[in-house]
Structures are given as C-alpha cells and as structure tokens.
mmCIF file of C-alpha atoms and ligand atoms in Angstrom:
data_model
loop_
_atom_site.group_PDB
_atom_site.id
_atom_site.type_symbol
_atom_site.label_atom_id
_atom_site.label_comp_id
_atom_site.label_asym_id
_atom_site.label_seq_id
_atom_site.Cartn_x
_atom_site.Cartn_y
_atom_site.Cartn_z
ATOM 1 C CA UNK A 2 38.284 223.699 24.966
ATOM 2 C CA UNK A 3 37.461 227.034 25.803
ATOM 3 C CA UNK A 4 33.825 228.383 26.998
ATOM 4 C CA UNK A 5 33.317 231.281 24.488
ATOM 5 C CA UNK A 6 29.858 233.148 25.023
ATOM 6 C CA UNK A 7 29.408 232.826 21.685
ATOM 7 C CA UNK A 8 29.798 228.522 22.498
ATOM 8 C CA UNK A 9 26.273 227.216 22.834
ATOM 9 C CA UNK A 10 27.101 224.441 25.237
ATOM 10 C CA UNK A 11 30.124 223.417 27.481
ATOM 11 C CA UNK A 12 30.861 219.770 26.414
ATOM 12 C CA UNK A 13 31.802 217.341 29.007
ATOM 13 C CA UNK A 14 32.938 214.153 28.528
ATOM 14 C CA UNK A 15 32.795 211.642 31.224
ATOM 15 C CA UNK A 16 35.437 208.621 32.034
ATOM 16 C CA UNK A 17 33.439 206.228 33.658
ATOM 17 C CA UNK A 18 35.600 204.121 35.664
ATOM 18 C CA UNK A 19 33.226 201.051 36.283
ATOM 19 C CA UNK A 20 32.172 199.130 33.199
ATOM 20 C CA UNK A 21 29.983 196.952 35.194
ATOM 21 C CA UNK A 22 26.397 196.403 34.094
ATOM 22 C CA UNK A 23 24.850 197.151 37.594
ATOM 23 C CA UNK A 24 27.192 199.711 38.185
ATOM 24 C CA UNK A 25 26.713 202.567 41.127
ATOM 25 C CA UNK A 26 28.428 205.280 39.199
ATOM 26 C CA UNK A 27 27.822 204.370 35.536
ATOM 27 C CA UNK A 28 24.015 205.404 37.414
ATOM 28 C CA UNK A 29 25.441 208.293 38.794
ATOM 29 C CA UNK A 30 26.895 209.440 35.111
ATOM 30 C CA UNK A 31 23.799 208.672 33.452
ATOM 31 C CA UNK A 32 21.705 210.889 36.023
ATOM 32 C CA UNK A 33 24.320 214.113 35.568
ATOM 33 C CA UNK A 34 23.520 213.446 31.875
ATOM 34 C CA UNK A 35 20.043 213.393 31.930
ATOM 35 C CA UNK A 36 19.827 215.895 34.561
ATOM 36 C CA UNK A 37 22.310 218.534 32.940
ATOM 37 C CA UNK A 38 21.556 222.072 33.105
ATOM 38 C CA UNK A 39 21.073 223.875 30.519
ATOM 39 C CA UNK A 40 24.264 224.689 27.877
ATOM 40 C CA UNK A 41 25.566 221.401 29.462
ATOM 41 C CA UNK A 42 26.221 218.472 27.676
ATOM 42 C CA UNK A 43 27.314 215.187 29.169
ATOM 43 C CA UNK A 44 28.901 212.584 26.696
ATOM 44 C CA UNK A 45 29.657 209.199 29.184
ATOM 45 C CA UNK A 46 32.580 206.925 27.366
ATOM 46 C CA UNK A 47 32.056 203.504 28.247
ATOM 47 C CA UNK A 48 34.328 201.625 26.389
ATOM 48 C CA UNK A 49 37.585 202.087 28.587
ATOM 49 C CA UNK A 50 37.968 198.351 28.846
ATOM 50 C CA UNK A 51 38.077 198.548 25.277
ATOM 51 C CA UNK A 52 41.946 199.963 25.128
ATOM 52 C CA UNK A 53 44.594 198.171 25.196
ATOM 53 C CA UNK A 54 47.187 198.550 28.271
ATOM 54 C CA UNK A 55 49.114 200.881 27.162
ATOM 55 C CA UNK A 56 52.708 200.832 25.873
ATOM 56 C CA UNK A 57 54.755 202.917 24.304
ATOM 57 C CA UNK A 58 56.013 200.805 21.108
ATOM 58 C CA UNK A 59 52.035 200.684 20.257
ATOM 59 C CA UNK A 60 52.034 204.926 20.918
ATOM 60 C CA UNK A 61 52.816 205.564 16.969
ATOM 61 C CA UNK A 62 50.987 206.655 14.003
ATOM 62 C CA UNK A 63 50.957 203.088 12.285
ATOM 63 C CA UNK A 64 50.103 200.872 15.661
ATOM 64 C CA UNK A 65 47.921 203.629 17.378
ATOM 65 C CA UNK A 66 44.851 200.749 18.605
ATOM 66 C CA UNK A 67 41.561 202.359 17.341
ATOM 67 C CA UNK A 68 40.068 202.673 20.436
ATOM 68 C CA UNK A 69 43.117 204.762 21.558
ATOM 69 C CA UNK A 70 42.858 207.379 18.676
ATOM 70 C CA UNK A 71 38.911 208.057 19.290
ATOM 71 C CA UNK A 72 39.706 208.086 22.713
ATOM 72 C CA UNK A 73 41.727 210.745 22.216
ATOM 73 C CA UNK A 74 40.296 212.444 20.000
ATOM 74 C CA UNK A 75 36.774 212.839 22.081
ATOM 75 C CA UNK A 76 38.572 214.297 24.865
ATOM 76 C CA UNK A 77 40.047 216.799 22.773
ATOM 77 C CA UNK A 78 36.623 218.371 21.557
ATOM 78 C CA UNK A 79 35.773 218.290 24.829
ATOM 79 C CA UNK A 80 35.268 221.238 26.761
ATOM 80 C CA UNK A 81 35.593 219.540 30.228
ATOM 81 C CA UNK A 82 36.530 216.074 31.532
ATOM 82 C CA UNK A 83 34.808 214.145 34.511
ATOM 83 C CA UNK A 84 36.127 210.952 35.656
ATOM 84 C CA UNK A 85 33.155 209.593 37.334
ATOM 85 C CA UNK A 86 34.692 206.259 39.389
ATOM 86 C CA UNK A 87 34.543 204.155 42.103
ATOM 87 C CA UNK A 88 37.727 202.644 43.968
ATOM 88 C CA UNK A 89 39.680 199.737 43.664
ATOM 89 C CA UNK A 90 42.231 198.658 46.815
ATOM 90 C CA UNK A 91 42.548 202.071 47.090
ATOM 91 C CA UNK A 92 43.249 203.404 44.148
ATOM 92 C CA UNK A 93 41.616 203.964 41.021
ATOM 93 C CA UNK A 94 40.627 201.187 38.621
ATOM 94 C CA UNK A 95 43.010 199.781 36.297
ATOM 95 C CA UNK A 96 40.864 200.792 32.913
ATOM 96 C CA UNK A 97 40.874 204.847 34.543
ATOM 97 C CA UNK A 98 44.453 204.435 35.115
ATOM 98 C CA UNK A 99 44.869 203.357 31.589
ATOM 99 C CA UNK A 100 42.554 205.874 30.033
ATOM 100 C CA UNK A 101 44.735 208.428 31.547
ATOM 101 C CA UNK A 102 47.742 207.479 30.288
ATOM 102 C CA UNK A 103 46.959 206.970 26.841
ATOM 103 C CA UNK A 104 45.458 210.648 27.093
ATOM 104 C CA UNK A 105 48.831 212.125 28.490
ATOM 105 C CA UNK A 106 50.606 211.238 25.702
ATOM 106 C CA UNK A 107 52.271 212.382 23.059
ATOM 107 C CA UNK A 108 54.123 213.939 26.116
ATOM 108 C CA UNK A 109 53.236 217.626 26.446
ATOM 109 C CA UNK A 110 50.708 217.557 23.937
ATOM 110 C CA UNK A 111 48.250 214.987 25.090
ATOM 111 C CA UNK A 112 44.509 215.191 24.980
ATOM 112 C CA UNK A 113 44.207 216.212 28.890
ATOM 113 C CA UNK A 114 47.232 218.913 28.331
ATOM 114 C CA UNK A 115 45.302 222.037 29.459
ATOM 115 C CA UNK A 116 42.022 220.284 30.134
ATOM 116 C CA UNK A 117 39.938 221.375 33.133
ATOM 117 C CA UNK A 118 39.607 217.914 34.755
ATOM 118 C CA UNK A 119 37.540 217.008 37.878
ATOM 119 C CA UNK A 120 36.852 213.565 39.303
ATOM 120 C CA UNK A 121 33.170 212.730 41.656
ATOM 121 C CA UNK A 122 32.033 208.877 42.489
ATOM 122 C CA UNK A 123 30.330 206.792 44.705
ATOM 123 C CA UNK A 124 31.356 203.496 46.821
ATOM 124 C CA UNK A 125 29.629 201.544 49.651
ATOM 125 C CA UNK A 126 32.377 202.331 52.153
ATOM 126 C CA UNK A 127 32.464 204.720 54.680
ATOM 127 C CA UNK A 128 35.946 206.566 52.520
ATOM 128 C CA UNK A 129 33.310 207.068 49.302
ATOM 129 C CA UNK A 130 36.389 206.004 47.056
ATOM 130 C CA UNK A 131 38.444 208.983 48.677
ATOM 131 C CA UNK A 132 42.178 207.652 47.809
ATOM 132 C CA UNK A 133 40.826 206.755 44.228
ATOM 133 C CA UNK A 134 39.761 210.479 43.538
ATOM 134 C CA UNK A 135 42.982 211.490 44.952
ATOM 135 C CA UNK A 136 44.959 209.405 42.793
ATOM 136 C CA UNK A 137 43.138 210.551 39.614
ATOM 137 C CA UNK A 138 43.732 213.721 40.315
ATOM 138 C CA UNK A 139 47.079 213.387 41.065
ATOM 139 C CA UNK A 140 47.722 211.606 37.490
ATOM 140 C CA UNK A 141 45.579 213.735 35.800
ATOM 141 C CA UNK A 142 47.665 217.000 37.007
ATOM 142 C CA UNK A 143 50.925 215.030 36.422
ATOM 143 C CA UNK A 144 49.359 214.209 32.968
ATOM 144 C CA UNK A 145 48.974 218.029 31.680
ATOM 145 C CA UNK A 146 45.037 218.483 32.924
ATOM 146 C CA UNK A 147 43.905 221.350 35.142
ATOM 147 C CA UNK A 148 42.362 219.824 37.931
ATOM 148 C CA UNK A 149 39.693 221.861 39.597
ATOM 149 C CA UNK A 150 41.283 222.322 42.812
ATOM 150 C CA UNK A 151 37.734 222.663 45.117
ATOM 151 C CA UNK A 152 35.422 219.945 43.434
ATOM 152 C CA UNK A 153 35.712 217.025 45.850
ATOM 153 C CA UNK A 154 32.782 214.912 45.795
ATOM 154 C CA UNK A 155 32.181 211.337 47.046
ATOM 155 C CA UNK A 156 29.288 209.566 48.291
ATOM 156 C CA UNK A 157 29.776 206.610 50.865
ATOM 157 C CA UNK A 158 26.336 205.166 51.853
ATOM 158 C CA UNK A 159 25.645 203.370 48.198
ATOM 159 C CA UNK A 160 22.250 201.773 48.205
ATOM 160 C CA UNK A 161 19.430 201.696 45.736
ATOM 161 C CA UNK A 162 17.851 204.630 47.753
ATOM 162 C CA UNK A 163 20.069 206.934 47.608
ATOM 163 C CA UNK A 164 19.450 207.362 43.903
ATOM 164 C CA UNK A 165 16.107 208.521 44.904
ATOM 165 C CA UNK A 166 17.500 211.350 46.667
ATOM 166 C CA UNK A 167 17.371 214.288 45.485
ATOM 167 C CA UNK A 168 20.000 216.125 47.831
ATOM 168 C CA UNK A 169 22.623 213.339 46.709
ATOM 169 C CA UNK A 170 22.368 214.335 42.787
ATOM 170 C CA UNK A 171 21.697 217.935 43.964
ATOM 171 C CA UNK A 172 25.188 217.800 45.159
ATOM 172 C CA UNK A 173 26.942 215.866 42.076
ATOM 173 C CA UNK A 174 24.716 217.922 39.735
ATOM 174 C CA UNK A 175 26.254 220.895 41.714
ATOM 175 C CA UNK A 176 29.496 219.525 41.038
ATOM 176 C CA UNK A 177 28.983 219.303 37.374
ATOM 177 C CA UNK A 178 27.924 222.790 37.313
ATOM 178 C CA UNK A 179 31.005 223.949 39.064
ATOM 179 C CA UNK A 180 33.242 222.077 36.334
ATOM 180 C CA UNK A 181 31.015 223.627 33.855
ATOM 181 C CA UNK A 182 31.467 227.041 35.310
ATOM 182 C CA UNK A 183 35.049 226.933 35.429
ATOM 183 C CA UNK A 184 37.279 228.717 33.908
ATOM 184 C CA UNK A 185 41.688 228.618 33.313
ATOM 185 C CA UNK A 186 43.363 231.339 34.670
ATOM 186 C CA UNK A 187 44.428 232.385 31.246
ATOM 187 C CA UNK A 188 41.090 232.342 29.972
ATOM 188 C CA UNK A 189 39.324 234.798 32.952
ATOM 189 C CA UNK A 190 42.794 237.258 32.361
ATOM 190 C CA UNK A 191 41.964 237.101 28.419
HETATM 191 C C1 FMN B 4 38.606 194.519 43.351
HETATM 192 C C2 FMN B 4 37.784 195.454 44.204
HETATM 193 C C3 FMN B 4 38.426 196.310 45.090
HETATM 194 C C4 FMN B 4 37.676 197.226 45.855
HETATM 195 N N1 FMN B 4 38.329 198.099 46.667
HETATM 196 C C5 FMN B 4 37.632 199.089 47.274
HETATM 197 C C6 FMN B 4 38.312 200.113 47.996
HETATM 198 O O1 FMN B 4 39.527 200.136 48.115
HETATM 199 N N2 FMN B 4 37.581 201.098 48.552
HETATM 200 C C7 FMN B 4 36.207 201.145 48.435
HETATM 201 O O2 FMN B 4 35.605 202.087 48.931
HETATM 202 N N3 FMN B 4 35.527 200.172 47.784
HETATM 203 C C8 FMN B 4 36.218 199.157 47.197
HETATM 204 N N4 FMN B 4 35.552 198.179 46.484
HETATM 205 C C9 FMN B 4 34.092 198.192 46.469
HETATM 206 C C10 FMN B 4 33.586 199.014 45.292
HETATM 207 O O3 FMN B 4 33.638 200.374 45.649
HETATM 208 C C11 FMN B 4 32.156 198.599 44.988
HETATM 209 O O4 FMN B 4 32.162 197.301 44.449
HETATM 210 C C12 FMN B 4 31.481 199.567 44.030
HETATM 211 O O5 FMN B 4 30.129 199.241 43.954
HETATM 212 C C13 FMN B 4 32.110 199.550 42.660
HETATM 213 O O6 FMN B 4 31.593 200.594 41.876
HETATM 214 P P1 FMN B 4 30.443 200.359 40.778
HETATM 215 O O7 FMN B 4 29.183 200.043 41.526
HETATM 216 O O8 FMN B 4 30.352 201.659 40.058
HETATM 217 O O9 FMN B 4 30.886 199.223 39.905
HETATM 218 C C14 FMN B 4 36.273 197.253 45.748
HETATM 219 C C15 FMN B 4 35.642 196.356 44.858
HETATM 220 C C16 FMN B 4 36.378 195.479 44.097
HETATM 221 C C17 FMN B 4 35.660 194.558 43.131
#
C-alpha cells in the first residue's frame, strides 16, 4: 500500500457506487481514469452488485462468495481507494454500503485496515450527494481505512454539459491527485 519512490505508479482502485448503465459517476470514474496523471493508475470495480449482502456465517474460508474474495483481494494491492458515488435517501447506496463491509472484515485485518480512503461524486441536487460522502467516510474510518481528512468533493448541477467542462474534472482530477499524493503519518515519519 505504500508509495515507495522506487513504486512506478500509485494504484487506485475505485468503488463505484452506481451500477447503472447511464450512470453520472460511473462517467465521472471513467474520466479520472482516462485522464490520470502520470504514475496514476485508476482500476474502476463495477461489479459491487455482484456480492452477496453480507453475513457473517458466509465470512469463512469454505463459504467466502467469489466475488467477496477478489473483492478483497483488489483492494489490498491497491495503493489507494476512491469510492466514487452518488446518494441514495441520504445515504450511500446499498451495494457501497455492502462493499464496505465485506472489506472491514476479518475484523482488524480487513482489506481497508490502513488504507488511505477518499470518497468524490456527483448528483442532480443542490446537496451533490453530501450526507452519502459523509456516511462513507464515516464507515470507512469505523472500518480500519484512513480517510483523507480534506478531500471533499461533490458536484450538484448534473447535466450532460457539465462533462464538457473542464473546471468540473479539473477539480475531481485534482482530487485524485491529492489521494494520490497522500501519504500516512507513519509513512512521512519513516
Ligand atoms: C432511490 C433513489 C434515492 C435517491 N436519493 C437521493 C438523495 O438522497 N440525494 C440526492 O442528491 N439524490 C438522490 N437521488 C438521485 C440520484 O442522485 C440520481 O438519480 C443520480 O443520477 C444517481 O447517480 P448515477 O447517475 O451515478 O446513477 C436518488 C435516486 C434514487 C433512484
């Protein structure tokens, strides 16, 4: 997880929290990923929907669902994590709620333990999907993840323009670059 210089990229993986076709920010994930700076890499999972709800009597070696173990297992390697989401009766949607627990378990050891964890995303309200990002972060800290404290970024005017504009993905690719930058505590000390 860490951003050696001799690393050649920092890795992040991002939790897209709409698996709708015509989705707002699956568009915004797959502009940070095309748009990535250099040493960036952007890896979008898509297939949240895919995992079961979680429960603990599935949470063992023998019953762990497939989709659970790559799940986890991506998020390890990564070197960041980026919930990219829009909100839901505000909150966050059920399949990022989901996500998140499977990754905070085995308890103290799960895949976000330690993980520098930031959440941006886009609705057509005038709130941008402001209680969702706050609950994600919230459950992501509870869940282990280091959640970069100053990224806060939501966009609240969705329409097809605003993908045209440049200062909108100036700002989220700004974002990404701040999450990309960052660095633990324990890692800037070492
Ligand atoms: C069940 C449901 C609940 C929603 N609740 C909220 C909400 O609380 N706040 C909000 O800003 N938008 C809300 N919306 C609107 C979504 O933000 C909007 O549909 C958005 O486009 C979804 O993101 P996507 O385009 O990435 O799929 C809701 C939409 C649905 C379907």
């Amino acid at each position: 997880m860490t951003n050696h210089p001799e690393s050649p990229s920092t890795h992040v993986v991002v939790l897209l929290g709409s698996f709708r076709a015509d989705s707002y920010n699956r568009r915004i994930a797959e502009r940070l990923q095309s748009e990535a700076p250099a040493g960036v890499t952007v890896e979008i999972v898509t297939g949240l929907p895919d995992l079961p709800f979680y429960t603990e009597e599935i949470d063992n070696d023998s019953d762990l669902p497939a989709a659970a173990r790559a799940l986890r297992l991506r998020v390890a390697a990564a070197d960041r994590v980026l919930a990219v989401t829009p909100e839901y009766n505000g909150t966050m949607p059920a399949v990022l709620n989901n996500a998140i627990d499977w990754l905070s378990r085995p308890y103290g050891v799960g895949a976000l333990k330690g993980k520098p964890f930031a959440v941006v995303g886009a609705t057509p309200t005038r709130f941008g999907g402001k209680w969702s990002h706050e609950d994600a972060r919230r459950s992501a800290t509870v869940a282990g993840a280091e959640v970069v404290p100053d990224l806060v970024l939501s966009h609240s005017t969705l329409d097809a323009d605003v993908f045209e504009d440049p200062e909108v993905f100036a700002q989220f690719l700004g974002a990404l670059v701040t999450l990309a930058d960052h660095r633990p505590a324990a890692e800037v000390a070492a």
